[in-house]
PDB file of C-alpha atoms and ligand atoms in Angstrom:
ATOM      1  CA  UNK A 424     -34.185  46.034   0.286  1.00 44.00           C
ATOM      2  CA  UNK A 425     -36.484  43.769   2.274  1.00 50.00           C
ATOM      3  CA  UNK A 426     -35.737  42.440   5.744  1.00 52.00           C
ATOM      4  CA  UNK A 427     -34.521  39.234   4.134  1.00 85.00           C
ATOM      5  CA  UNK A 428     -30.996  40.626   3.699  1.00 97.00           C
ATOM      6  CA  UNK A 429     -30.055  38.321   6.590  1.00 97.00           C
ATOM      7  CA  UNK A 430     -31.872  35.108   7.380  1.00 97.00           C
ATOM      8  CA  UNK A 431     -31.448  32.598  10.155  1.00 97.00           C
ATOM      9  CA  UNK A 432     -32.887  29.097  10.034  1.00 97.00           C
ATOM     10  CA  UNK A 433     -32.377  25.710  11.632  1.00 96.00           C
ATOM     11  CA  UNK A 434     -30.521  23.440   9.221  1.00 95.00           C
ATOM     12  CA  UNK A 435     -30.840  20.341  11.380  1.00 94.00           C
ATOM     13  CA  UNK A 436     -30.995  19.550  15.081  1.00 93.00           C
ATOM     14  CA  UNK A 437     -28.438  21.674  16.868  1.00 96.00           C
ATOM     15  CA  UNK A 438     -27.243  23.575  13.761  1.00 98.00           C
ATOM     16  CA  UNK A 439     -28.432  27.053  12.794  1.00 98.00           C
ATOM     17  CA  UNK A 440     -27.465  28.891   9.603  1.00 98.00           C
ATOM     18  CA  UNK A 441     -27.169  32.663   9.574  1.00 98.00           C
ATOM     19  CA  UNK A 442     -27.018  33.845   5.971  1.00 98.00           C
ATOM     20  CA  UNK A 443     -26.298  37.265   4.494  1.00 98.00           C
ATOM     21  CA  UNK A 444     -28.214  37.801   1.279  1.00 98.00           C
ATOM     22  CA  UNK A 445     -26.997  40.789  -0.691  1.00 98.00           C
ATOM     23  CA  UNK A 446     -25.095  39.184  -3.553  1.00 97.00           C
ATOM     24  CA  UNK A 447     -25.536  42.099  -6.021  1.00 97.00           C
ATOM     25  CA  UNK A 448     -23.283  44.191  -3.780  1.00 97.00           C
ATOM     26  CA  UNK A 449     -21.040  41.214  -2.950  1.00 98.00           C
ATOM     27  CA  UNK A 450     -22.757  41.115   0.454  1.00 98.00           C
ATOM     28  CA  UNK A 451     -21.205  44.424   1.505  1.00 97.00           C
ATOM     29  CA  UNK A 452     -22.188  45.439   5.034  1.00 97.00           C
ATOM     30  CA  UNK A 453     -24.466  48.481   4.996  1.00 96.00           C
ATOM     31  CA  UNK A 454     -26.569  49.772   7.894  1.00 95.00           C
ATOM     32  CA  UNK A 455     -29.515  47.586   6.955  1.00 96.00           C
ATOM     33  CA  UNK A 456     -27.457  44.386   6.811  1.00 97.00           C
ATOM     34  CA  UNK A 457     -25.806  45.218  10.148  1.00 97.00           C
ATOM     35  CA  UNK A 458     -29.173  45.879  11.851  1.00 96.00           C
ATOM     36  CA  UNK A 459     -30.614  42.658  10.493  1.00 97.00           C
ATOM     37  CA  UNK A 460     -27.493  40.665  11.380  1.00 98.00           C
ATOM     38  CA  UNK A 461     -27.710  41.984  14.947  1.00 97.00           C
ATOM     39  CA  UNK A 462     -31.379  41.008  15.151  1.00 97.00           C
ATOM     40  CA  UNK A 463     -30.692  37.485  13.908  1.00 97.00           C
ATOM     41  CA  UNK A 464     -27.631  37.000  16.115  1.00 98.00           C
ATOM     42  CA  UNK A 465     -29.638  38.087  19.174  1.00 97.00           C
ATOM     43  CA  UNK A 466     -32.366  35.596  18.341  1.00 96.00           C
ATOM     44  CA  UNK A 467     -29.845  32.782  17.748  1.00 97.00           C
ATOM     45  CA  UNK A 468     -28.321  33.576  21.142  1.00 97.00           C
ATOM     46  CA  UNK A 469     -31.621  32.557  22.792  1.00 96.00           C
ATOM     47  CA  UNK A 470     -31.807  29.277  20.867  1.00 96.00           C
ATOM     48  CA  UNK A 471     -30.906  26.852  23.646  1.00 94.00           C
ATOM     49  CA  UNK A 472     -31.021  23.821  21.405  1.00 94.00           C
ATOM     50  CA  UNK A 473     -28.384  25.100  18.967  1.00 97.00           C
ATOM     51  CA  UNK A 474     -24.745  24.119  19.457  1.00 98.00           C
ATOM     52  CA  UNK A 475     -23.374  25.482  16.179  1.00 98.00           C
ATOM     53  CA  UNK A 476     -23.997  28.518  13.984  1.00 98.00           C
ATOM     54  CA  UNK A 477     -22.832  28.508  10.383  1.00 98.00           C
ATOM     55  CA  UNK A 478     -22.254  32.075   9.207  1.00 98.00           C
ATOM     56  CA  UNK A 479     -22.398  32.189   5.430  1.00 98.00           C
ATOM     57  CA  UNK A 480     -23.611  34.287   2.524  1.00 98.00           C
ATOM     58  CA  UNK A 481     -25.428  34.008  -0.780  1.00 98.00           C
ATOM     59  CA  UNK A 482     -23.590  33.990  -4.117  1.00 98.00           C
ATOM     60  CA  UNK A 483     -20.483  32.348  -5.415  1.00 97.00           C
ATOM     61  CA  UNK A 484     -18.135  35.298  -5.636  1.00 98.00           C
ATOM     62  CA  UNK A 485     -17.924  36.855  -2.204  1.00 98.00           C
ATOM     63  CA  UNK A 486     -18.450  35.994   1.432  1.00 98.00           C
ATOM     64  CA  UNK A 487     -18.512  39.727   2.228  1.00 98.00           C
ATOM     65  CA  UNK A 488     -16.581  42.379   0.226  1.00 97.00           C
ATOM     66  CA  UNK A 489     -16.323  44.713   3.210  1.00 96.00           C
ATOM     67  CA  UNK A 490     -18.229  47.580   4.708  1.00 94.00           C
ATOM     68  CA  UNK A 491     -20.420  49.332   2.133  1.00 94.00           C
ATOM     69  CA  UNK A 492     -18.130  51.868   0.470  1.00 93.00           C
ATOM     70  CA  UNK A 493     -20.983  53.620  -1.369  1.00 94.00           C
ATOM     71  CA  UNK A 494     -22.864  54.169   1.886  1.00 93.00           C
ATOM     72  CA  UNK A 495     -19.767  55.418   3.715  1.00 90.00           C
ATOM     73  CA  UNK A 496     -18.826  57.830   0.922  1.00 88.00           C
ATOM     74  CA  UNK A 497     -21.016  60.687   2.138  1.00 87.00           C
ATOM     75  CA  UNK A 498     -21.023  59.997   5.857  1.00 88.00           C
ATOM     76  CA  UNK A 499     -20.933  62.909   8.267  1.00 87.00           C
ATOM     77  CA  UNK A 500     -18.887  62.306  11.421  1.00 84.00           C
ATOM     78  CA  UNK A 501     -22.153  61.613  13.306  1.00 85.00           C
ATOM     79  CA  UNK A 502     -23.240  59.015  10.775  1.00 89.00           C
ATOM     80  CA  UNK A 503     -19.764  57.473  10.858  1.00 83.00           C
ATOM     81  CA  UNK A 504     -19.964  57.268  14.651  1.00 82.00           C
ATOM     82  CA  UNK A 505     -23.412  55.592  14.533  1.00 88.00           C
ATOM     83  CA  UNK A 506     -22.211  53.144  11.876  1.00 90.00           C
ATOM     84  CA  UNK A 507     -19.173  52.356  13.971  1.00 84.00           C
ATOM     85  CA  UNK A 508     -21.241  51.776  17.158  1.00 85.00           C
ATOM     86  CA  UNK A 509     -23.712  49.572  15.305  1.00 91.00           C
ATOM     87  CA  UNK A 510     -20.921  47.537  13.722  1.00 90.00           C
ATOM     88  CA  UNK A 511     -19.183  47.057  17.037  1.00 85.00           C
ATOM     89  CA  UNK A 512     -22.434  45.829  18.656  1.00 90.00           C
ATOM     90  CA  UNK A 513     -22.931  43.304  15.864  1.00 95.00           C
ATOM     91  CA  UNK A 514     -19.395  41.981  15.960  1.00 94.00           C
ATOM     92  CA  UNK A 515     -19.354  41.705  19.760  1.00 92.00           C
ATOM     93  CA  UNK A 516     -22.732  39.958  19.795  1.00 96.00           C
ATOM     94  CA  UNK A 517     -21.478  37.499  17.204  1.00 96.00           C
ATOM     95  CA  UNK A 518     -18.214  36.671  18.915  1.00 93.00           C
ATOM     96  CA  UNK A 519     -19.976  36.393  22.309  1.00 95.00           C
ATOM     97  CA  UNK A 520     -22.528  33.840  21.075  1.00 98.00           C
ATOM     98  CA  UNK A 521     -22.637  30.769  23.321  1.00 97.00           C
ATOM     99  CA  UNK A 522     -22.688  28.506  20.251  1.00 98.00           C
ATOM    100  CA  UNK A 523     -19.642  27.580  18.178  1.00 98.00           C
ATOM    101  CA  UNK A 524     -19.665  29.898  15.146  1.00 98.00           C
ATOM    102  CA  UNK A 525     -18.144  28.701  11.878  1.00 98.00           C
ATOM    103  CA  UNK A 526     -17.589  31.241   9.093  1.00 98.00           C
ATOM    104  CA  UNK A 527     -18.006  29.574   5.706  1.00 98.00           C
ATOM    105  CA  UNK A 528     -16.004  31.629   3.195  1.00 98.00           C
ATOM    106  CA  UNK A 529     -16.578  30.833  -0.470  1.00 98.00           C
ATOM    107  CA  UNK A 530     -14.987  33.892  -2.129  1.00 98.00           C
ATOM    108  CA  UNK A 531     -13.771  37.387  -1.240  1.00 98.00           C
ATOM    109  CA  UNK A 532     -13.528  38.170   2.479  1.00 98.00           C
ATOM    110  CA  UNK A 533     -12.163  41.697   2.353  1.00 98.00           C
ATOM    111  CA  UNK A 534     -12.062  44.485   4.900  1.00 96.00           C
ATOM    112  CA  UNK A 535     -15.126  44.266   7.131  1.00 96.00           C
ATOM    113  CA  UNK A 536     -15.787  40.865   5.512  1.00 98.00           C
ATOM    114  CA  UNK A 537     -12.541  39.452   6.867  1.00 97.00           C
ATOM    115  CA  UNK A 538     -13.290  41.139  10.197  1.00 95.00           C
ATOM    116  CA  UNK A 539     -16.675  39.413  10.232  1.00 97.00           C
ATOM    117  CA  UNK A 540     -15.077  36.013   9.586  1.00 98.00           C
ATOM    118  CA  UNK A 541     -12.569  36.740  12.365  1.00 96.00           C
ATOM    119  CA  UNK A 542     -15.428  37.371  14.800  1.00 96.00           C
ATOM    120  CA  UNK A 543     -16.495  33.751  14.255  1.00 98.00           C
ATOM    121  CA  UNK A 544     -14.771  30.994  16.223  1.00 97.00           C
ATOM    122  CA  UNK A 545     -13.190  29.518  13.172  1.00 97.00           C
ATOM    123  CA  UNK A 546     -13.087  29.899   9.426  1.00 98.00           C
ATOM    124  CA  UNK A 547     -13.458  27.215   6.794  1.00 98.00           C
ATOM    125  CA  UNK A 548     -12.802  28.394   3.243  1.00 98.00           C
ATOM    126  CA  UNK A 549     -13.028  27.327  -0.359  1.00 98.00           C
ATOM    127  CA  UNK A 550      -9.820  27.019  -2.375  1.00 98.00           C
ATOM    128  CA  UNK A 551     -11.134  30.018  -4.329  1.00 98.00           C
ATOM    129  CA  UNK A 552     -11.442  32.310  -1.304  1.00 98.00           C
ATOM    130  CA  UNK A 553      -9.398  35.501  -1.121  1.00 98.00           C
ATOM    131  CA  UNK A 554      -8.588  37.429   2.038  1.00 98.00           C
ATOM    132  CA  UNK A 555      -7.284  40.896   2.737  1.00 98.00           C
ATOM    133  CA  UNK A 556      -7.654  44.224   4.484  1.00 95.00           C
ATOM    134  CA  UNK A 557      -7.814  46.933   1.764  1.00 95.00           C
ATOM    135  CA  UNK A 558      -8.904  49.707   4.160  1.00 93.00           C
ATOM    136  CA  UNK A 559      -5.632  51.659   4.096  1.00 91.00           C
ATOM    137  CA  UNK A 560      -6.091  52.048   0.329  1.00 92.00           C
ATOM    138  CA  UNK A 561      -9.349  53.851   1.108  1.00 89.00           C
ATOM    139  CA  UNK A 562      -7.724  56.019   3.757  1.00 87.00           C
ATOM    140  CA  UNK A 563      -9.251  53.969   6.580  1.00 86.00           C
ATOM    141  CA  UNK A 564      -8.264  51.268   9.006  1.00 88.00           C
ATOM    142  CA  UNK A 565     -10.290  48.186   9.948  1.00 90.00           C
ATOM    143  CA  UNK A 566     -12.862  49.299  12.512  1.00 87.00           C
ATOM    144  CA  UNK A 567     -14.843  46.211  13.456  1.00 90.00           C
ATOM    145  CA  UNK A 568     -12.236  44.706  15.767  1.00 88.00           C
ATOM    146  CA  UNK A 569     -10.112  43.281  12.963  1.00 90.00           C
ATOM    147  CA  UNK A 570      -6.877  44.951  14.058  1.00 89.00           C
ATOM    148  CA  UNK A 571      -7.092  43.169  17.404  1.00 89.00           C
ATOM    149  CA  UNK A 572      -8.398  39.812  16.210  1.00 92.00           C
ATOM    150  CA  UNK A 573      -5.951  39.491  13.317  1.00 94.00           C
ATOM    151  CA  UNK A 574      -2.965  40.145  15.587  1.00 92.00           C
ATOM    152  CA  UNK A 575      -4.200  37.335  17.860  1.00 92.00           C
ATOM    153  CA  UNK A 576      -4.532  34.943  14.914  1.00 94.00           C
ATOM    154  CA  UNK A 577      -1.437  35.759  12.876  1.00 96.00           C
ATOM    155  CA  UNK A 578       0.885  37.460  15.354  1.00 95.00           C
ATOM    156  CA  UNK A 579       1.858  41.122  15.268  1.00 94.00           C
ATOM    157  CA  UNK A 580       4.199  41.261  12.260  1.00 97.00           C
ATOM    158  CA  UNK A 581       2.100  39.309   9.749  1.00 98.00           C
ATOM    159  CA  UNK A 582      -1.104  41.029  10.854  1.00 96.00           C
ATOM    160  CA  UNK A 583       0.446  44.461  10.468  1.00 96.00           C
ATOM    161  CA  UNK A 584       1.738  43.492   7.020  1.00 97.00           C
ATOM    162  CA  UNK A 585      -1.816  42.533   6.024  1.00 97.00           C
ATOM    163  CA  UNK A 586      -3.251  45.774   7.448  1.00 93.00           C
ATOM    164  CA  UNK A 587      -0.715  48.104   5.858  1.00 94.00           C
ATOM    165  CA  UNK A 588      -0.066  46.496   2.453  1.00 96.00           C
ATOM    166  CA  UNK A 589      -3.752  46.036   1.470  1.00 95.00           C
ATOM    167  CA  UNK A 590      -2.632  42.908  -0.407  1.00 98.00           C
ATOM    168  CA  UNK A 591      -4.919  39.970  -1.114  1.00 98.00           C
ATOM    169  CA  UNK A 592      -4.022  36.475   0.014  1.00 98.00           C
ATOM    170  CA  UNK A 593      -5.104  33.070  -1.242  1.00 98.00           C
ATOM    171  CA  UNK A 594      -6.822  30.504   0.953  1.00 98.00           C
ATOM    172  CA  UNK A 595      -3.639  28.427   0.822  1.00 98.00           C
ATOM    173  CA  UNK A 596      -1.518  31.245   2.276  1.00 98.00           C
ATOM    174  CA  UNK A 597      -4.196  32.084   4.859  1.00 98.00           C
ATOM    175  CA  UNK A 598      -4.297  28.420   5.882  1.00 98.00           C
ATOM    176  CA  UNK A 599      -0.523  28.199   6.220  1.00 98.00           C
ATOM    177  CA  UNK A 600      -0.555  31.270   8.468  1.00 98.00           C
ATOM    178  CA  UNK A 601      -3.168  29.705  10.740  1.00 97.00           C
ATOM    179  CA  UNK A 602      -6.091  31.951   9.794  1.00 98.00           C
ATOM    180  CA  UNK A 603      -8.185  29.041   8.522  1.00 98.00           C
ATOM    181  CA  UNK A 604      -9.117  25.751  10.143  1.00 98.00           C
ATOM    182  CA  UNK A 605      -9.684  23.990   6.823  1.00 98.00           C
ATOM    183  CA  UNK A 606      -9.532  24.671   3.088  1.00 98.00           C
ATOM    184  CA  UNK A 607     -11.977  22.626   1.029  1.00 98.00           C
ATOM    185  CA  UNK A 608     -12.619  22.191  -2.665  1.00 98.00           C
ATOM    186  CA  UNK A 609     -15.055  24.886  -3.754  1.00 98.00           C
ATOM    187  CA  UNK A 610     -17.842  22.433  -4.608  1.00 98.00           C
ATOM    188  CA  UNK A 611     -17.396  20.594  -1.297  1.00 98.00           C
ATOM    189  CA  UNK A 612     -17.476  23.679   0.930  1.00 98.00           C
ATOM    190  CA  UNK A 613     -21.105  23.565   2.122  1.00 98.00           C
ATOM    191  CA  UNK A 614     -21.188  19.824   2.687  1.00 98.00           C
ATOM    192  CA  UNK A 615     -17.817  19.910   4.474  1.00 98.00           C
ATOM    193  CA  UNK A 616     -18.888  22.723   6.798  1.00 98.00           C
ATOM    194  CA  UNK A 617     -22.253  21.109   7.477  1.00 98.00           C
ATOM    195  CA  UNK A 618     -20.594  17.764   8.254  1.00 98.00           C
ATOM    196  CA  UNK A 619     -18.286  19.380  10.816  1.00 98.00           C
ATOM    197  CA  UNK A 620     -21.217  21.334  12.289  1.00 98.00           C
ATOM    198  CA  UNK A 621     -23.158  18.096  12.625  1.00 97.00           C
ATOM    199  CA  UNK A 622     -20.209  16.383  14.305  1.00 97.00           C
ATOM    200  CA  UNK A 623     -20.030  19.182  16.880  1.00 98.00           C
ATOM    201  CA  UNK A 624     -23.821  19.203  17.343  1.00 97.00           C
ATOM    202  CA  UNK A 625     -23.755  15.481  18.119  1.00 96.00           C
ATOM    203  CA  UNK A 626     -21.556  16.076  21.196  1.00 96.00           C
ATOM    204  CA  UNK A 627     -22.821  17.024  24.638  1.00 95.00           C
ATOM    205  CA  UNK A 628     -24.406  20.477  24.034  1.00 95.00           C
ATOM    206  CA  UNK A 629     -23.625  21.776  27.484  1.00 94.00           C
ATOM    207  CA  UNK A 630     -20.035  20.552  27.215  1.00 95.00           C
ATOM    208  CA  UNK A 631     -19.605  22.179  23.777  1.00 97.00           C
ATOM    209  CA  UNK A 632     -20.707  25.548  25.184  1.00 97.00           C
ATOM    210  CA  UNK A 633     -18.458  25.139  28.216  1.00 95.00           C
ATOM    211  CA  UNK A 634     -15.506  24.282  25.950  1.00 96.00           C
ATOM    212  CA  UNK A 635     -16.090  27.454  23.945  1.00 96.00           C
ATOM    213  CA  UNK A 636     -16.270  29.612  27.075  1.00 94.00           C
ATOM    214  CA  UNK A 637     -13.099  28.038  28.442  1.00 93.00           C
ATOM    215  CA  UNK A 638     -11.216  28.483  25.146  1.00 93.00           C
ATOM    216  CA  UNK A 639     -12.365  32.109  24.833  1.00 91.00           C
ATOM    217  CA  UNK A 640     -11.172  32.762  28.368  1.00 88.00           C
ATOM    218  CA  UNK A 641      -7.693  31.612  27.334  1.00 86.00           C
ATOM    219  CA  UNK A 642      -7.553  34.588  24.988  1.00 81.00           C
ATOM    220  CA  UNK A 643      -8.323  37.126  27.669  1.00 77.00           C
ATOM    221  CA  UNK A 644      -7.052  35.667  30.939  1.00 68.00           C
ATOM    222  CA  UNK A 645      -3.616  34.582  31.953  1.00 69.00           C
ATOM    223  CA  UNK A 646      -2.137  31.611  33.753  1.00 70.00           C
ATOM    224  CA  UNK A 647      -3.812  30.547  36.977  1.00 73.00           C
ATOM    225  CA  UNK A 648      -7.053  32.489  36.395  1.00 75.00           C
ATOM    226  CA  UNK A 649      -7.668  30.585  33.170  1.00 66.00           C
ATOM    227  CA  UNK A 650      -7.062  27.235  34.846  1.00 67.00           C
ATOM    228  CA  UNK A 651      -9.448  28.165  37.673  1.00 76.00           C
ATOM    229  CA  UNK A 652     -12.157  29.149  35.170  1.00 71.00           C
ATOM    230  CA  UNK A 653     -11.600  25.879  33.320  1.00 73.00           C
ATOM    231  CA  UNK A 654     -12.034  23.961  36.589  1.00 72.00           C
ATOM    232  CA  UNK A 655     -15.304  25.803  37.316  1.00 76.00           C
ATOM    233  CA  UNK A 656     -16.624  24.995  33.845  1.00 74.00           C
ATOM    234  CA  UNK A 657     -15.485  21.386  34.157  1.00 72.00           C
ATOM    235  CA  UNK A 658     -17.340  20.939  37.440  1.00 73.00           C
ATOM    236  CA  UNK A 659     -20.434  22.689  36.034  1.00 78.00           C
ATOM    237  CA  UNK A 660     -20.636  19.889  33.442  1.00 74.00           C
ATOM    238  CA  UNK A 661     -21.668  17.605  36.305  1.00 77.00           C
ATOM    239  CA  UNK A 662     -24.617  19.794  37.311  1.00 83.00           C
ATOM    240  CA  UNK A 663     -27.000  18.381  34.684  1.00 84.00           C
ATOM    241  CA  UNK A 664     -27.817  15.021  33.165  1.00 88.00           C
ATOM    242  CA  UNK A 665     -25.490  15.397  30.211  1.00 85.00           C
ATOM    243  CA  UNK A 666     -22.215  14.211  31.735  1.00 82.00           C
ATOM    244  CA  UNK A 667     -24.044  11.299  33.409  1.00 86.00           C
ATOM    245  CA  UNK A 668     -25.426  10.296  30.031  1.00 87.00           C
ATOM    246  CA  UNK A 669     -22.043  10.619  28.270  1.00 83.00           C
ATOM    247  CA  UNK A 670     -20.146   8.700  30.935  1.00 80.00           C
ATOM    248  CA  UNK A 671     -22.831   5.989  31.294  1.00 87.00           C
ATOM    249  CA  UNK A 672     -23.044   5.539  27.515  1.00 85.00           C
ATOM    250  CA  UNK A 673     -19.326   4.793  27.388  1.00 81.00           C
ATOM    251  CA  UNK A 674     -19.538   2.273  30.214  1.00 84.00           C
ATOM    252  CA  UNK A 675     -22.653   0.670  28.686  1.00 90.00           C
ATOM    253  CA  UNK A 676     -20.991   0.533  25.231  1.00 89.00           C
ATOM    254  CA  UNK A 677     -23.697   2.565  23.482  1.00 87.00           C
ATOM    255  CA  UNK A 678     -23.954   5.940  21.788  1.00 90.00           C
ATOM    256  CA  UNK A 679     -24.926   8.843  24.062  1.00 89.00           C
ATOM    257  CA  UNK A 680     -28.361  10.418  23.550  1.00 90.00           C
ATOM    258  CA  UNK A 681     -27.613  14.061  24.263  1.00 87.00           C
ATOM    259  CA  UNK A 682     -30.315  15.692  22.181  1.00 78.00           C
ATOM    260  CA  UNK A 683     -33.205  14.219  24.186  1.00 80.00           C
ATOM    261  CA  UNK A 684     -31.876  15.597  27.487  1.00 75.00           C
ATOM    262  CA  UNK A 685     -33.826  18.573  28.754  1.00 69.00           C
ATOM    263  CA  UNK A 686     -31.836  21.757  29.243  1.00 65.00           C
TER     264      UNK A 686
HETATM  265  N1  LIG B1367     -19.201  48.281  -0.876  1.00 76.95           N
HETATM  266  C1  LIG B1367     -20.204  48.572  -1.727  1.00 76.95           C
HETATM  267  N2  LIG B1367     -20.363  47.951  -2.906  1.00 76.95           N
HETATM  268  C2  LIG B1367     -19.464  46.996  -3.232  1.00 76.95           C
HETATM  269  C3  LIG B1367     -18.387  46.652  -2.388  1.00 76.95           C
HETATM  270  C4  LIG B1367     -18.266  47.341  -1.134  1.00 76.95           C
HETATM  271  N3  LIG B1367     -17.329  47.056  -0.250  1.00 76.95           N
HETATM  272  N4  LIG B1367     -17.671  45.686  -2.994  1.00 76.95           N
HETATM  273  C5  LIG B1367     -18.268  45.447  -4.168  1.00 76.95           C
HETATM  274  N5  LIG B1367     -19.348  46.219  -4.309  1.00 76.95           N
HETATM  275  C6  LIG B1367     -20.289  46.279  -5.435  1.00 76.95           C
HETATM  276  C7  LIG B1367     -19.637  46.931  -6.648  1.00 76.95           C
HETATM  277  O1  LIG B1367     -19.687  48.329  -6.550  1.00 76.95           O
HETATM  278  C8  LIG B1367     -20.491  46.376  -7.765  1.00 76.95           C
HETATM  279  O2  LIG B1367     -21.721  47.081  -7.791  1.00 76.95           O
HETATM  280  P1  LIG B1367     -22.343  47.659  -9.180  1.00 76.95           P
HETATM  281  O3  LIG B1367     -21.257  48.497  -9.762  1.00 76.95           O
HETATM  282  O4  LIG B1367     -22.614  46.406  -9.969  1.00 76.95           O
HETATM  283  O5  LIG B1367     -23.557  48.402  -8.740  1.00 76.95           O
HETATM  284  C9  LIG B1367     -20.787  44.968  -7.302  1.00 76.95           C
HETATM  285  O6  LIG B1367     -20.576  44.967  -5.900  1.00 76.95           O
HETATM  286  C10 LIG B1367     -19.836  43.936  -7.905  1.00 76.95           C
HETATM  287  O7  LIG B1367     -18.506  44.359  -7.629  1.00 76.95           O
HETATM  288  P2  LIG B1367     -17.397  44.507  -8.793  1.00 76.95           P
HETATM  289  O8  LIG B1367     -18.006  44.843 -10.100  1.00 76.95           O
HETATM  290  O9  LIG B1367     -16.353  45.410  -8.270  1.00 76.95           O
HETATM  291  O10 LIG B1367     -16.854  43.002  -8.874  1.00 76.95           O
HETATM  292  P3  LIG B1367     -15.389  42.529  -9.305  1.00 76.95           P
HETATM  293  O11 LIG B1367     -15.463  41.053  -9.436  1.00 76.95           O
HETATM  294  O12 LIG B1367     -14.885  43.314 -10.464  1.00 76.95           O
HETATM  295  O13 LIG B1367     -14.449  42.891  -8.054  1.00 76.95           O
HETATM  296  C11 LIG B1367     -13.897  42.996  -5.677  1.00 76.95           C
HETATM  297  C12 LIG B1367     -14.672  42.254  -6.793  1.00 76.95           C
HETATM  298  C13 LIG B1367     -14.304  42.395  -4.340  1.00 76.95           C
HETATM  299  C14 LIG B1367     -12.392  42.790  -5.884  1.00 76.95           C
HETATM  300  C15 LIG B1367     -14.223  44.517  -5.772  1.00 76.95           C
HETATM  301  O14 LIG B1367     -15.642  44.663  -5.761  1.00 76.95           O
HETATM  302  C16 LIG B1367     -13.686  45.302  -4.613  1.00 76.95           C
HETATM  303  O15 LIG B1367     -12.494  45.631  -4.579  1.00 76.95           O
HETATM  304  N6  LIG B1367     -14.557  45.689  -3.687  1.00 76.95           N
HETATM  305  C17 LIG B1367     -14.198  46.531  -2.566  1.00 76.95           C
HETATM  306  C18 LIG B1367     -13.396  45.741  -1.545  1.00 76.95           C
HETATM  307  C19 LIG B1367     -12.972  46.625  -0.398  1.00 76.95           C
HETATM  308  O16 LIG B1367     -12.219  47.614  -0.578  1.00 76.95           O
HETATM  309  N7  LIG B1367     -13.424  46.282   0.796  1.00 76.95           N
HETATM  310  C20 LIG B1367     -13.126  47.042   1.980  1.00 76.95           C
HETATM  311  C21 LIG B1367     -14.212  48.042   2.203  1.00 76.95           C
HETATM  312  S1  LIG B1367     -13.809  49.157   3.523  1.00 76.95           S
HETATM  313  C22 LIG B1367     -14.856  50.995  10.700  1.00 76.95           C
HETATM  314  C23 LIG B1367     -15.605  49.859  10.512  1.00 76.95           C
HETATM  315  C24 LIG B1367     -15.391  49.101   9.411  1.00 76.95           C
HETATM  316  C25 LIG B1367     -14.496  49.464   8.445  1.00 76.95           C
HETATM  317  C26 LIG B1367     -13.734  50.598   8.634  1.00 76.95           C
HETATM  318  C27 LIG B1367     -13.909  51.366   9.757  1.00 76.95           C
HETATM  319  N8  LIG B1367     -15.054  51.779  11.847  1.00 76.95           N
HETATM  320  C28 LIG B1367     -16.081  51.328  12.789  1.00 76.95           C
HETATM  321  C29 LIG B1367     -14.255  52.872  12.174  1.00 76.95           C
HETATM  322  C30 LIG B1367     -14.374  48.645   7.278  1.00 76.95           C
HETATM  323  C31 LIG B1367     -14.084  49.171   6.111  1.00 76.95           C
HETATM  324  C32 LIG B1367     -14.179  48.337   4.908  1.00 76.95           C
HETATM  325  O17 LIG B1367     -14.521  47.171   4.916  1.00 76.95           O
END
């Protein structure tokens, strides 16, 4: 396979697409895809002009059908350990991106595929999407952080049901449980995701990043510490020209021009 198994490109000002391209294997995550995903995520991280990353994949059937079962079949314990370390680096790098990351799920998001979507900030899915964690049926458990992230999203009992039953769930059920931000008609998925990405990219870029950092901190810190961090981030918004532009634009009854501000 060529290095094009994952591509990243600027869709429009402030919006980058990161796209997995292995549709013949339903975009299953093998070592090559993980290496390439890590490379692209690291380069997106340095893109100061991007506010949003759309994480999506090629093909109609699957977002990602999991870790590559055929590759894992003959793993030695050493190979399994290396695969695990690589996967964890990719998933941490993705969830630590300073940009808002939207997973666009058009079909199956199973096993490592659901874990990948969970590493994004939010998930927008087609009505045709299907979610689940089939690992226990293979004698495994999710290993890319999914056990932790799913509990945070669904609560302990539902998440454990998903992990231990290996059942598949429709987008409607996943939405009702709070896993998804939006469910869109299949044909409208790309345009809907891109429209939301554009809306976010039109806001103050520095403020969008600060909002993400503050919201992420809520997941890991408690009570007063979180409020103090929020206050620090709030005051940091006044360090550059962005807040001045946003506040002045309101007073002057015009649209703010965030994109032309130097960062
Ligand atoms: N790996 C490799 N190839 C896959 C694949 C996968 N996960 N899923 C599908 N494919 C391949 C199929 O083998 C087939 O290839 P050919 O036979 O054409 O060569 C092609 O994609 C099309 O798939 P199907 O013919 O099966 O298509 P269907 O429409 O009939 O079925 C399906 C679609 C998504 C229901 C089915 O493909 C399926 O059940 N796939 C497997 C889903 C699954 O079990 N996913 C979980 C994988 S395990 C850890 C880290 C991570 C993990 C665990 C531990 N540590 C760090 C400790 C994660 C584990 C997993 O994700």
